[in-house]
Amino acid sequence: MSATRAAAGSPVFASCAITGGMSVPGQSAAIPITPAQIVDSAVGAHAAGAAIVHLHVREPESGRPSSDLGLFREVIAGVGERCDAIVQPTSGGGVGMTIEERARVVTECRPEMATFNCGSFNFGIFGVRHRPEMAPWEIEYLEGTREYVFRNTFADTYRLSELFREAGTKPEYEVYDVGHLYNLAHLAERDLVDFPIHVQFVLGVLGANRAELHQLEHMLRTAEDLFGAEGMTWSAAGVGYPGQFHLAACALMLGGHVRVGLEDNLRVTLEKRAESNGELVEKAVGLAAMLDREWVGPEGAREILGLAER
Ligand code: KMH
Ligand code: ZN
């Protein structure tokens, strides 16, 4: 694989992960909590250039990650009224949610896209620094992940594949480690996958692969061997700072798309905490321009992802 293979002027889009299920509000005042805040932040991310807004919801009073369908409906409708971003709710959810609870947003809201997690692994956020702003439940949430397994068993993924098909929702396959690609190939062997697929390489979670160039290259090469370069589109999401922007730069260089957002990273530079999702998208837009990629919004992304003809 050539290390610099994105054609000059090739189109790139971004997804912005707005609020997250594996973070707590006390980590940053910029994390949107209520449906109105999540909608505002998603609309701001779209205005800054994001084609996809990846959404979780939180209990409005506490900020605890939630799977409440009413909250999802409010946020999805709110974003749809104000912009044409591709709305991509999570089916990953947060700590303590069952696969049934996590899947409900797909079956009930039938979104254009949703995330689809390709394997089980430890997902540790207990290393996050405790801050005075954090409520007792937040400390418990973080510390509890010493025992947390993010569950996505084979049976779960078989079922989820069927539910996505029934809903007409395009999965974004979240792969955190190379083995998750083999799990996805296994789903394809069972005829549970519709090609071309869209893969998100999520690197930097404690419990899975690190956000490093050679790991992205290895996973990309493996994915292309399994599915063919024509059989897939892909994006990279680095968790933490500077991982988010290092991975974005690698993806831009290698011909992929990018994901940024407060779900994965709270800093815009080493010295400055991000004040909004839009600020993180703006930085990605700047990086893309420096690397001669042509930025596209929701319509361009729909075209690339094959959503336009669905
Ligand atoms: N929290 C991210 C590391 C999902 O929502 O389905 C991965 C994620 C998964 O966004
Ligand atoms: Zn997510």
PDB file of C-alpha atoms and ligand atoms in Angstrom:
ATOM      1  CA  MET A   1       0.000   0.000   0.000  1.00  0.00           C
ATOM      2  CA  SER A   2       1.308   3.414  -0.887  1.00  0.00           C
ATOM      3  CA  ALA A   3       1.413   5.683   2.143  1.00  0.00           C
ATOM      4  CA  THR A   4       0.110   8.712   0.237  1.00  0.00           C
ATOM      5  CA  ARG A   5      -2.622   7.622  -2.067  1.00  0.00           C
ATOM      6  CA  ALA A   6      -5.519  10.078  -1.853  1.00  0.00           C
ATOM      7  CA  ALA A   7      -5.928  11.632  -5.286  1.00  0.00           C
ATOM      8  CA  ALA A   8      -5.611  15.430  -5.213  1.00  0.00           C
ATOM      9  CA  GLY A   9      -9.081  16.927  -5.272  1.00  0.00           C
ATOM     10  CA  SER A  10     -10.800  13.700  -4.208  1.00  0.00           C
ATOM     11  CA  PRO A  11     -13.956  14.355  -2.203  1.00  0.00           C
ATOM     12  CA  VAL A  12     -14.058  13.969   1.571  1.00  0.00           C
ATOM     13  CA  PHE A  13     -16.864  14.309   4.085  1.00  0.00           C
ATOM     14  CA  ALA A  14     -16.953  14.455   7.861  1.00  0.00           C
ATOM     15  CA  SER A  15     -19.208  13.038  10.474  1.00  0.00           C
ATOM     16  CA  CYS A  16     -19.436  14.841  13.758  1.00  0.00           C
ATOM     17  CA  ALA A  17     -20.070  12.798  16.912  1.00  0.00           C
ATOM     18  CA  ILE A  18     -22.062  15.301  18.911  1.00  0.00           C
ATOM     19  CA  THR A  19     -22.340  14.113  22.521  1.00  0.00           C
ATOM     20  CA  GLY A  20     -21.563  10.413  23.146  1.00  0.00           C
ATOM     21  CA  GLY A  21     -22.521   7.596  25.452  1.00  0.00           C
ATOM     22  CA  MET A  22     -19.079   6.866  26.890  1.00  0.00           C
ATOM     23  CA  SER A  23     -18.449  10.252  28.431  1.00  0.00           C
ATOM     24  CA  VAL A  24     -20.002  12.241  31.266  1.00  0.00           C
ATOM     25  CA  PRO A  25     -21.061  15.894  31.211  1.00  0.00           C
ATOM     26  CA  GLY A  26     -18.636  16.952  33.939  1.00  0.00           C
ATOM     27  CA  GLN A  27     -15.746  16.327  31.546  1.00  0.00           C
ATOM     28  CA  SER A  28     -16.552  19.529  29.634  1.00  0.00           C
ATOM     29  CA  ALA A  29     -19.195  22.255  29.744  1.00  0.00           C
ATOM     30  CA  ALA A  30     -19.237  22.086  25.932  1.00  0.00           C
ATOM     31  CA  ILE A  31     -20.865  18.622  25.892  1.00  0.00           C
ATOM     32  CA  PRO A  32     -24.509  19.092  24.849  1.00  0.00           C
ATOM     33  CA  ILE A  33     -27.052  17.462  27.146  1.00  0.00           C
ATOM     34  CA  THR A  34     -30.681  18.437  26.553  1.00  0.00           C
ATOM     35  CA  PRO A  35     -32.426  17.701  23.240  1.00  0.00           C
ATOM     36  CA  ALA A  36     -32.370  21.436  22.403  1.00  0.00           C
ATOM     37  CA  GLN A  37     -28.624  21.647  23.105  1.00  0.00           C
ATOM     38  CA  ILE A  38     -27.920  18.498  21.056  1.00  0.00           C
ATOM     39  CA  VAL A  39     -29.956  19.843  18.123  1.00  0.00           C
ATOM     40  CA  ASP A  40     -28.219  23.254  18.289  1.00  0.00           C
ATOM     41  CA  SER A  41     -24.811  21.627  18.425  1.00  0.00           C
ATOM     42  CA  ALA A  42     -25.608  19.278  15.514  1.00  0.00           C
ATOM     43  CA  VAL A  43     -26.907  22.181  13.419  1.00  0.00           C
ATOM     44  CA  GLY A  44     -23.726  24.118  14.282  1.00  0.00           C
ATOM     45  CA  ALA A  45     -21.574  21.148  13.239  1.00  0.00           C
ATOM     46  CA  HIS A  46     -23.452  20.954   9.942  1.00  0.00           C
ATOM     47  CA  ALA A  47     -22.983  24.687   9.383  1.00  0.00           C
ATOM     48  CA  ALA A  48     -19.237  24.198   9.951  1.00  0.00           C
ATOM     49  CA  GLY A  49     -19.165  21.480   7.274  1.00  0.00           C
ATOM     50  CA  ALA A  50     -20.278  18.151   8.771  1.00  0.00           C
ATOM     51  CA  ALA A  51     -22.233  15.908   6.416  1.00  0.00           C
ATOM     52  CA  ILE A  52     -23.248  13.363   9.065  1.00  0.00           C
ATOM     53  CA  VAL A  53     -24.241  14.064  12.647  1.00  0.00           C
ATOM     54  CA  HIS A  54     -23.748  11.035  14.876  1.00  0.00           C
ATOM     55  CA  LEU A  55     -26.177  11.206  17.781  1.00  0.00           C
ATOM     56  CA  HIS A  56     -26.615   9.872  21.288  1.00  0.00           C
ATOM     57  CA  VAL A  57     -29.119  11.287  23.764  1.00  0.00           C
ATOM     58  CA  ARG A  58     -28.843  12.100  27.461  1.00  0.00           C
ATOM     59  CA  GLU A  59     -31.322  12.432  30.305  1.00  0.00           C
ATOM     60  CA  PRO A  60     -31.940  16.194  30.279  1.00  0.00           C
ATOM     61  CA  GLU A  61     -31.696  16.660  34.075  1.00  0.00           C
ATOM     62  CA  SER A  62     -28.657  14.559  34.865  1.00  0.00           C
ATOM     63  CA  GLY A  63     -26.840  14.277  31.524  1.00  0.00           C
ATOM     64  CA  ARG A  64     -26.637  10.484  31.904  1.00  0.00           C
ATOM     65  CA  PRO A  65     -26.537   8.633  28.540  1.00  0.00           C
ATOM     66  CA  SER A  66     -30.011   7.380  27.672  1.00  0.00           C
ATOM     67  CA  SER A  67     -31.775   5.141  25.143  1.00  0.00           C
ATOM     68  CA  ASP A  68     -35.117   6.935  25.536  1.00  0.00           C
ATOM     69  CA  LEU A  69     -37.003   6.863  22.260  1.00  0.00           C
ATOM     70  CA  GLY A  70     -38.837  10.119  22.971  1.00  0.00           C
ATOM     71  CA  LEU A  71     -35.516  11.932  23.322  1.00  0.00           C
ATOM     72  CA  PHE A  72     -34.204  10.372  20.107  1.00  0.00           C
ATOM     73  CA  ARG A  73     -37.392  11.339  18.250  1.00  0.00           C
ATOM     74  CA  GLU A  74     -37.146  14.935  19.482  1.00  0.00           C
ATOM     75  CA  VAL A  75     -33.498  15.261  18.459  1.00  0.00           C
ATOM     76  CA  ILE A  76     -33.855  13.544  15.066  1.00  0.00           C
ATOM     77  CA  ALA A  77     -36.874  15.681  14.184  1.00  0.00           C
ATOM     78  CA  GLY A  78     -35.192  18.847  15.490  1.00  0.00           C
ATOM     79  CA  VAL A  79     -32.093  18.349  13.349  1.00  0.00           C
ATOM     80  CA  GLY A  80     -34.204  17.419  10.293  1.00  0.00           C
ATOM     81  CA  GLU A  81     -36.223  20.633  10.590  1.00  0.00           C
ATOM     82  CA  ARG A  82     -33.147  22.836  10.574  1.00  0.00           C
ATOM     83  CA  CYS A  83     -30.636  21.253   8.185  1.00  0.00           C
ATOM     84  CA  ASP A  84     -30.081  18.474   5.656  1.00  0.00           C
ATOM     85  CA  ALA A  85     -27.321  16.643   7.553  1.00  0.00           C
ATOM     86  CA  ILE A  86     -27.434  12.846   7.452  1.00  0.00           C
ATOM     87  CA  VAL A  87     -28.741  11.940  10.889  1.00  0.00           C
ATOM     88  CA  GLN A  88     -26.951   8.899  12.252  1.00  0.00           C
ATOM     89  CA  PRO A  89     -28.125   7.755  15.696  1.00  0.00           C
ATOM     90  CA  THR A  90     -26.090   5.279  17.700  1.00  0.00           C
ATOM     91  CA  SER A  91     -26.999   1.645  18.181  1.00  0.00           C
ATOM     92  CA  GLY A  92     -24.024   1.440  20.552  1.00  0.00           C
ATOM     93  CA  GLY A  93     -25.660   3.398  23.360  1.00  0.00           C
ATOM     94  CA  GLY A  94     -23.849   3.617  26.677  1.00  0.00           C
ATOM     95  CA  VAL A  95     -22.949   1.620  29.800  1.00  0.00           C
ATOM     96  CA  GLY A  96     -25.700  -0.677  31.064  1.00  0.00           C
ATOM     97  CA  MET A  97     -27.974  -0.571  28.003  1.00  0.00           C
ATOM     98  CA  THR A  98     -29.162  -3.872  26.530  1.00  0.00           C
ATOM     99  CA  ILE A  99     -28.889  -4.616  22.828  1.00  0.00           C
ATOM    100  CA  GLU A 100     -32.718  -4.410  22.608  1.00  0.00           C
ATOM    101  CA  GLU A 101     -32.711  -0.908  24.087  1.00  0.00           C
ATOM    102  CA  ARG A 102     -29.858   0.116  21.802  1.00  0.00           C
ATOM    103  CA  ALA A 103     -31.567  -1.219  18.649  1.00  0.00           C
ATOM    104  CA  ARG A 104     -34.924   0.462  19.281  1.00  0.00           C
ATOM    105  CA  VAL A 105     -33.918   3.758  17.669  1.00  0.00           C
ATOM    106  CA  VAL A 106     -33.256   1.844  14.436  1.00  0.00           C
ATOM    107  CA  THR A 107     -36.498  -0.136  14.389  1.00  0.00           C
ATOM    108  CA  GLU A 108     -38.719   2.741  15.555  1.00  0.00           C
ATOM    109  CA  CYS A 109     -37.133   5.785  13.880  1.00  0.00           C
ATOM    110  CA  ARG A 110     -35.833   4.056  10.704  1.00  0.00           C
ATOM    111  CA  PRO A 111     -33.010   6.573  10.247  1.00  0.00           C
ATOM    112  CA  GLU A 112     -31.076   6.955   7.008  1.00  0.00           C
ATOM    113  CA  MET A 113     -27.969   5.587   8.770  1.00  0.00           C
ATOM    114  CA  ALA A 114     -27.007   4.270  12.204  1.00  0.00           C
ATOM    115  CA  THR A 115     -23.850   2.873  13.782  1.00  0.00           C
ATOM    116  CA  PHE A 116     -23.386  -0.907  13.967  1.00  0.00           C
ATOM    117  CA  ASN A 117     -20.691  -2.184  16.334  1.00  0.00           C
ATOM    118  CA  CYS A 118     -18.822  -5.242  15.079  1.00  0.00           C
ATOM    119  CA  GLY A 119     -17.524  -6.946  18.191  1.00  0.00           C
ATOM    120  CA  SER A 120     -17.367  -7.181  21.976  1.00  0.00           C
ATOM    121  CA  PHE A 121     -14.464  -5.689  23.912  1.00  0.00           C
ATOM    122  CA  ASN A 122     -13.481  -3.978  27.159  1.00  0.00           C
ATOM    123  CA  PHE A 123     -14.298  -0.256  26.937  1.00  0.00           C
ATOM    124  CA  GLY A 124     -12.476   1.553  29.739  1.00  0.00           C
ATOM    125  CA  ILE A 125     -13.067   5.204  30.547  1.00  0.00           C
ATOM    126  CA  PHE A 126     -11.934   4.911  34.186  1.00  0.00           C
ATOM    127  CA  GLY A 127      -8.732   6.777  33.271  1.00  0.00           C
ATOM    128  CA  VAL A 128     -10.674  10.030  32.774  1.00  0.00           C
ATOM    129  CA  ARG A 129      -9.609  12.614  35.358  1.00  0.00           C
ATOM    130  CA  HIS A 130     -12.199  13.313  38.064  1.00  0.00           C
ATOM    131  CA  ARG A 131     -13.226  16.959  38.045  1.00  0.00           C
ATOM    132  CA  PRO A 132     -15.037  18.978  40.747  1.00  0.00           C
ATOM    133  CA  GLU A 133     -17.929  19.507  38.293  1.00  0.00           C
ATOM    134  CA  MET A 134     -18.703  15.775  38.260  1.00  0.00           C
ATOM    135  CA  ALA A 135     -21.734  14.429  40.148  1.00  0.00           C
ATOM    136  CA  PRO A 136     -21.349  11.162  42.122  1.00  0.00           C
ATOM    137  CA  TRP A 137     -23.099   9.185  39.361  1.00  0.00           C
ATOM    138  CA  GLU A 138     -20.527  10.418  36.857  1.00  0.00           C
ATOM    139  CA  ILE A 139     -17.592   9.160  38.936  1.00  0.00           C
ATOM    140  CA  GLU A 140     -19.431   5.856  39.336  1.00  0.00           C
ATOM    141  CA  TYR A 141     -20.070   5.674  35.570  1.00  0.00           C
ATOM    142  CA  LEU A 142     -16.383   6.195  34.768  1.00  0.00           C
ATOM    143  CA  GLU A 143     -15.064   3.904  37.511  1.00  0.00           C
ATOM    144  CA  GLY A 144     -17.613   1.194  36.678  1.00  0.00           C
ATOM    145  CA  THR A 145     -15.995   0.658  33.299  1.00  0.00           C
ATOM    146  CA  ARG A 146     -13.186  -1.321  34.982  1.00  0.00           C
ATOM    147  CA  GLU A 147     -15.770  -4.127  34.829  1.00  0.00           C
ATOM    148  CA  TYR A 148     -17.494  -3.121  31.592  1.00  0.00           C
ATOM    149  CA  VAL A 149     -17.613  -5.222  28.452  1.00  0.00           C
ATOM    150  CA  PHE A 150     -19.140  -3.505  25.423  1.00  0.00           C
ATOM    151  CA  ARG A 151     -21.300  -6.399  24.294  1.00  0.00           C
ATOM    152  CA  ASN A 152     -21.829  -7.121  20.609  1.00  0.00           C
ATOM    153  CA  THR A 153     -22.003 -10.921  20.370  1.00  0.00           C
ATOM    154  CA  PHE A 154     -22.451 -12.883  17.150  1.00  0.00           C
ATOM    155  CA  ALA A 155     -26.114 -13.425  18.019  1.00  0.00           C
ATOM    156  CA  ASP A 156     -26.520  -9.676  18.649  1.00  0.00           C
ATOM    157  CA  THR A 157     -24.982  -8.791  15.300  1.00  0.00           C
ATOM    158  CA  TYR A 158     -27.057 -11.367  13.380  1.00  0.00           C
ATOM    159  CA  ARG A 159     -30.217  -9.888  14.868  1.00  0.00           C
ATOM    160  CA  LEU A 160     -29.084  -6.310  14.407  1.00  0.00           C
ATOM    161  CA  SER A 161     -28.271  -6.991  10.736  1.00  0.00           C
ATOM    162  CA  GLU A 162     -31.846  -8.113  10.158  1.00  0.00           C
ATOM    163  CA  LEU A 163     -33.268  -5.121  12.023  1.00  0.00           C
ATOM    164  CA  PHE A 164     -31.187  -2.682   9.964  1.00  0.00           C
ATOM    165  CA  ARG A 165     -32.406  -4.327   6.757  1.00  0.00           C
ATOM    166  CA  GLU A 166     -36.029  -4.244   7.854  1.00  0.00           C
ATOM    167  CA  ALA A 167     -35.690  -0.554   8.746  1.00  0.00           C
ATOM    168  CA  GLY A 168     -33.923   0.320   5.459  1.00  0.00           C
ATOM    169  CA  THR A 169     -31.116   1.887   7.528  1.00  0.00           C
ATOM    170  CA  LYS A 170     -27.552   1.881   6.171  1.00  0.00           C
ATOM    171  CA  PRO A 171     -25.130   0.630   8.825  1.00  0.00           C
ATOM    172  CA  GLU A 172     -21.892   2.425   9.565  1.00  0.00           C
ATOM    173  CA  TYR A 173     -19.770  -0.517  10.726  1.00  0.00           C
ATOM    174  CA  GLU A 174     -17.720   0.525  13.762  1.00  0.00           C
ATOM    175  CA  VAL A 175     -14.503  -1.490  13.985  1.00  0.00           C
ATOM    176  CA  TYR A 176     -12.152  -0.911  16.898  1.00  0.00           C
ATOM    177  CA  ASP A 177      -9.757  -3.762  16.276  1.00  0.00           C
ATOM    178  CA  VAL A 178      -8.718  -5.913  13.355  1.00  0.00           C
ATOM    179  CA  GLY A 179     -10.747  -8.897  14.593  1.00  0.00           C
ATOM    180  CA  HIS A 180     -13.922  -6.867  14.191  1.00  0.00           C
ATOM    181  CA  LEU A 181     -13.280  -6.864  10.435  1.00  0.00           C
ATOM    182  CA  TYR A 182     -13.256 -10.655  10.457  1.00  0.00           C
ATOM    183  CA  ASN A 183     -16.532 -10.591  12.399  1.00  0.00           C
ATOM    184  CA  LEU A 184     -17.936  -8.360   9.660  1.00  0.00           C
ATOM    185  CA  ALA A 185     -16.637 -10.742   6.966  1.00  0.00           C
ATOM    186  CA  HIS A 186     -18.423 -13.529   8.846  1.00  0.00           C
ATOM    187  CA  LEU A 187     -21.686 -11.549   8.649  1.00  0.00           C
ATOM    188  CA  ALA A 188     -21.085 -11.083   4.926  1.00  0.00           C
ATOM    189  CA  GLU A 189     -20.586 -14.858   4.525  1.00  0.00           C
ATOM    190  CA  ARG A 190     -24.018 -15.317   6.115  1.00  0.00           C
ATOM    191  CA  ASP A 191     -25.450 -12.865   3.595  1.00  0.00           C
ATOM    192  CA  LEU A 192     -26.244 -10.315   6.294  1.00  0.00           C
ATOM    193  CA  VAL A 193     -24.336  -7.441   4.691  1.00  0.00           C
ATOM    194  CA  ASP A 194     -25.287  -5.218   1.753  1.00  0.00           C
ATOM    195  CA  PHE A 195     -22.408  -3.877  -0.333  1.00  0.00           C
ATOM    196  CA  PRO A 196     -20.838  -1.393  -0.672  1.00  0.00           C
ATOM    197  CA  ILE A 197     -20.371  -1.020   3.062  1.00  0.00           C
ATOM    198  CA  HIS A 198     -19.248   2.000   5.065  1.00  0.00           C
ATOM    199  CA  VAL A 199     -16.635   1.274   7.748  1.00  0.00           C
ATOM    200  CA  GLN A 200     -15.606   3.560  10.601  1.00  0.00           C
ATOM    201  CA  PHE A 201     -12.170   2.702  12.019  1.00  0.00           C
ATOM    202  CA  VAL A 202     -12.475   3.820  15.643  1.00  0.00           C
ATOM    203  CA  LEU A 203      -9.019   3.836  17.194  1.00  0.00           C
ATOM    204  CA  GLY A 204      -7.880   4.907  20.626  1.00  0.00           C
ATOM    205  CA  VAL A 205     -10.376   3.283  22.993  1.00  0.00           C
ATOM    206  CA  LEU A 206      -8.792   1.692  26.072  1.00  0.00           C
ATOM    207  CA  GLY A 207      -9.550  -1.979  25.424  1.00  0.00           C
ATOM    208  CA  ALA A 208      -9.015  -1.910  21.663  1.00  0.00           C
ATOM    209  CA  ASN A 209      -6.570  -0.693  19.028  1.00  0.00           C
ATOM    210  CA  ARG A 210      -4.526   2.497  19.433  1.00  0.00           C
ATOM    211  CA  ALA A 211      -4.841   5.590  17.238  1.00  0.00           C
ATOM    212  CA  GLU A 212      -1.634   5.095  15.267  1.00  0.00           C
ATOM    213  CA  LEU A 213      -0.927   5.320  11.549  1.00  0.00           C
ATOM    214  CA  HIS A 214       0.418   1.781  11.195  1.00  0.00           C
ATOM    215  CA  GLN A 215      -2.667   0.375  12.945  1.00  0.00           C
ATOM    216  CA  LEU A 216      -4.977   2.299  10.621  1.00  0.00           C
ATOM    217  CA  GLU A 217      -2.978   1.094   7.630  1.00  0.00           C
ATOM    218  CA  HIS A 218      -3.104  -2.505   8.850  1.00  0.00           C
ATOM    219  CA  MET A 219      -6.856  -2.378   9.403  1.00  0.00           C
ATOM    220  CA  LEU A 220      -7.449  -0.651   6.085  1.00  0.00           C
ATOM    221  CA  ARG A 221      -5.355  -3.208   4.208  1.00  0.00           C
ATOM    222  CA  THR A 222      -7.218  -6.036   5.952  1.00  0.00           C
ATOM    223  CA  ALA A 223     -10.605  -4.488   5.149  1.00  0.00           C
ATOM    224  CA  GLU A 224      -9.697  -4.021   1.501  1.00  0.00           C
ATOM    225  CA  ASP A 225      -8.438  -7.622   1.284  1.00  0.00           C
ATOM    226  CA  LEU A 226     -11.724  -8.855   2.757  1.00  0.00           C
ATOM    227  CA  PHE A 227     -14.213  -6.586   1.016  1.00  0.00           C
ATOM    228  CA  GLY A 228     -12.330  -5.077  -1.943  1.00  0.00           C
ATOM    229  CA  ALA A 229     -11.569  -1.379  -2.275  1.00  0.00           C
ATOM    230  CA  GLU A 230     -14.655  -1.061  -4.472  1.00  0.00           C
ATOM    231  CA  GLY A 231     -16.780  -2.838  -1.896  1.00  0.00           C
ATOM    232  CA  MET A 232     -16.353  -0.206   0.781  1.00  0.00           C
ATOM    233  CA  THR A 233     -16.056   3.414   1.761  1.00  0.00           C
ATOM    234  CA  TRP A 234     -14.333   4.269   5.022  1.00  0.00           C
ATOM    235  CA  SER A 235     -13.684   6.900   7.633  1.00  0.00           C
ATOM    236  CA  ALA A 236     -11.435   7.139  10.676  1.00  0.00           C
ATOM    237  CA  ALA A 237     -12.222   8.330  14.189  1.00  0.00           C
ATOM    238  CA  GLY A 238      -9.398   8.880  16.653  1.00  0.00           C
ATOM    239  CA  VAL A 239     -10.399   8.975  20.303  1.00  0.00           C
ATOM    240  CA  GLY A 240      -8.773  11.620  22.499  1.00  0.00           C
ATOM    241  CA  TYR A 241      -6.378  14.440  21.710  1.00  0.00           C
ATOM    242  CA  PRO A 242      -4.237  14.562  19.607  1.00  0.00           C
ATOM    243  CA  GLY A 243      -5.515  11.197  18.295  1.00  0.00           C
ATOM    244  CA  GLN A 244      -8.637  12.753  16.759  1.00  0.00           C
ATOM    245  CA  PHE A 245      -6.706  15.049  14.445  1.00  0.00           C
ATOM    246  CA  HIS A 246      -3.766  12.716  13.870  1.00  0.00           C
ATOM    247  CA  LEU A 247      -6.192  10.059  12.637  1.00  0.00           C
ATOM    248  CA  ALA A 248      -8.069  12.645  10.580  1.00  0.00           C
ATOM    249  CA  ALA A 249      -4.789  13.627   8.891  1.00  0.00           C
ATOM    250  CA  CYS A 250      -3.969   9.948   8.226  1.00  0.00           C
ATOM    251  CA  ALA A 251      -7.422   9.333   6.759  1.00  0.00           C
ATOM    252  CA  LEU A 252      -7.161  12.419   4.565  1.00  0.00           C
ATOM    253  CA  MET A 253      -3.793  11.217   3.336  1.00  0.00           C
ATOM    254  CA  LEU A 254      -4.961   7.665   2.655  1.00  0.00           C
ATOM    255  CA  GLY A 255      -8.191   8.596   0.866  1.00  0.00           C
ATOM    256  CA  GLY A 256     -10.719   8.105   3.674  1.00  0.00           C
ATOM    257  CA  HIS A 257     -13.318  10.300   5.305  1.00  0.00           C
ATOM    258  CA  VAL A 258     -13.100  11.744   8.806  1.00  0.00           C
ATOM    259  CA  ARG A 259     -14.988  11.779  12.067  1.00  0.00           C
ATOM    260  CA  VAL A 260     -14.471  14.425  14.728  1.00  0.00           C
ATOM    261  CA  GLY A 261     -16.630  15.607  17.624  1.00  0.00           C
ATOM    262  CA  LEU A 262     -16.964  16.004  21.360  1.00  0.00           C
ATOM    263  CA  GLU A 263     -18.020  12.366  21.769  1.00  0.00           C
ATOM    264  CA  ASP A 264     -14.441  11.339  21.042  1.00  0.00           C
ATOM    265  CA  ASN A 265     -12.283  14.345  21.954  1.00  0.00           C
ATOM    266  CA  LEU A 266     -12.610  17.526  24.006  1.00  0.00           C
ATOM    267  CA  ARG A 267      -9.663  19.595  22.745  1.00  0.00           C
ATOM    268  CA  VAL A 268      -9.181  21.712  19.659  1.00  0.00           C
ATOM    269  CA  THR A 269      -5.468  22.305  20.338  1.00  0.00           C
ATOM    270  CA  LEU A 270      -3.095  21.252  23.096  1.00  0.00           C
ATOM    271  CA  GLU A 271      -3.783  24.540  24.916  1.00  0.00           C
ATOM    272  CA  LYS A 272      -7.479  24.968  24.160  1.00  0.00           C
ATOM    273  CA  ARG A 273     -10.519  22.924  25.096  1.00  0.00           C
ATOM    274  CA  ALA A 274     -13.170  22.878  22.362  1.00  0.00           C
ATOM    275  CA  GLU A 275     -16.120  25.181  22.939  1.00  0.00           C
ATOM    276  CA  SER A 276     -18.328  23.491  20.362  1.00  0.00           C
ATOM    277  CA  ASN A 277     -18.564  20.648  17.901  1.00  0.00           C
ATOM    278  CA  GLY A 278     -18.463  23.206  15.099  1.00  0.00           C
ATOM    279  CA  GLU A 279     -14.974  24.247  16.176  1.00  0.00           C
ATOM    280  CA  LEU A 280     -13.729  20.656  15.789  1.00  0.00           C
ATOM    281  CA  VAL A 281     -15.320  20.353  12.341  1.00  0.00           C
ATOM    282  CA  GLU A 282     -13.710  23.654  11.278  1.00  0.00           C
ATOM    283  CA  LYS A 283     -10.292  22.312  12.177  1.00  0.00           C
ATOM    284  CA  ALA A 284     -10.928  19.178  10.082  1.00  0.00           C
ATOM    285  CA  VAL A 285     -12.057  21.341   7.151  1.00  0.00           C
ATOM    286  CA  GLY A 286      -8.742  23.225   7.405  1.00  0.00           C
ATOM    287  CA  LEU A 287      -6.745  19.993   7.472  1.00  0.00           C
ATOM    288  CA  ALA A 288      -8.559  18.707   4.379  1.00  0.00           C
ATOM    289  CA  ALA A 289      -7.758  21.905   2.474  1.00  0.00           C
ATOM    290  CA  MET A 290      -4.078  21.607   3.420  1.00  0.00           C
ATOM    291  CA  LEU A 291      -4.030  18.067   2.071  1.00  0.00           C
ATOM    292  CA  ASP A 292      -5.822  18.929  -1.199  1.00  0.00           C
ATOM    293  CA  ARG A 293      -9.014  17.036  -0.503  1.00  0.00           C
ATOM    294  CA  GLU A 294     -12.267  18.553  -1.709  1.00  0.00           C
ATOM    295  CA  TRP A 295     -14.749  19.030   1.111  1.00  0.00           C
ATOM    296  CA  VAL A 296     -18.314  17.878   0.496  1.00  0.00           C
ATOM    297  CA  GLY A 297     -21.467  18.259   2.574  1.00  0.00           C
ATOM    298  CA  PRO A 298     -24.517  16.036   3.009  1.00  0.00           C
ATOM    299  CA  GLU A 299     -25.455  15.805  -0.670  1.00  0.00           C
ATOM    300  CA  GLY A 300     -21.930  14.810  -1.682  1.00  0.00           C
ATOM    301  CA  ALA A 301     -21.798  12.314   1.175  1.00  0.00           C
ATOM    302  CA  ARG A 302     -25.157  10.795   0.180  1.00  0.00           C
ATOM    303  CA  GLU A 303     -23.757  10.314  -3.286  1.00  0.00           C
ATOM    304  CA  ILE A 304     -20.567   8.650  -2.005  1.00  0.00           C
ATOM    305  CA  LEU A 305     -22.450   6.436   0.455  1.00  0.00           C
ATOM    306  CA  GLY A 306     -25.098   5.373  -2.025  1.00  0.00           C
ATOM    307  CA  LEU A 307     -27.807   6.937   0.136  1.00  0.00           C
ATOM    308  CA  ALA A 308     -29.095   9.110  -2.680  1.00  0.00           C
ATOM    309  CA  GLU A 309     -30.551   6.135  -4.540  1.00  0.00           C
ATOM    310  CA  ARG A 310     -31.986   4.351  -1.483  1.00  0.00           C
TER     311      ARG A 310
HETATM  312  N1  KMH B   1     -18.102   6.081  21.424  1.00  0.00           N
HETATM  313  C1  KMH B   1     -17.277   5.827  20.277  1.00  0.00           C
HETATM  314  C2  KMH B   1     -15.893   5.449  20.656  1.00  0.00           C
HETATM  315  C3  KMH B   1     -21.607   4.065  18.682  1.00  0.00           C
HETATM  316  O1  KMH B   1     -22.142   5.063  19.112  1.00  0.00           O
HETATM  317  O2  KMH B   1     -22.229   3.125  18.158  1.00  0.00           O
HETATM  318  C4  KMH B   1     -17.878   4.811  19.369  1.00  0.00           C
HETATM  319  C5  KMH B   1     -19.292   5.052  18.910  1.00  0.00           C
HETATM  320  C6  KMH B   1     -20.140   3.846  18.809  1.00  0.00           C
HETATM  321  O3  KMH B   1     -19.674   6.152  18.605  1.00  0.00           O
HETATM  322 ZN    ZN B   2     -21.377   7.027  19.397  1.00  0.00          ZN
END
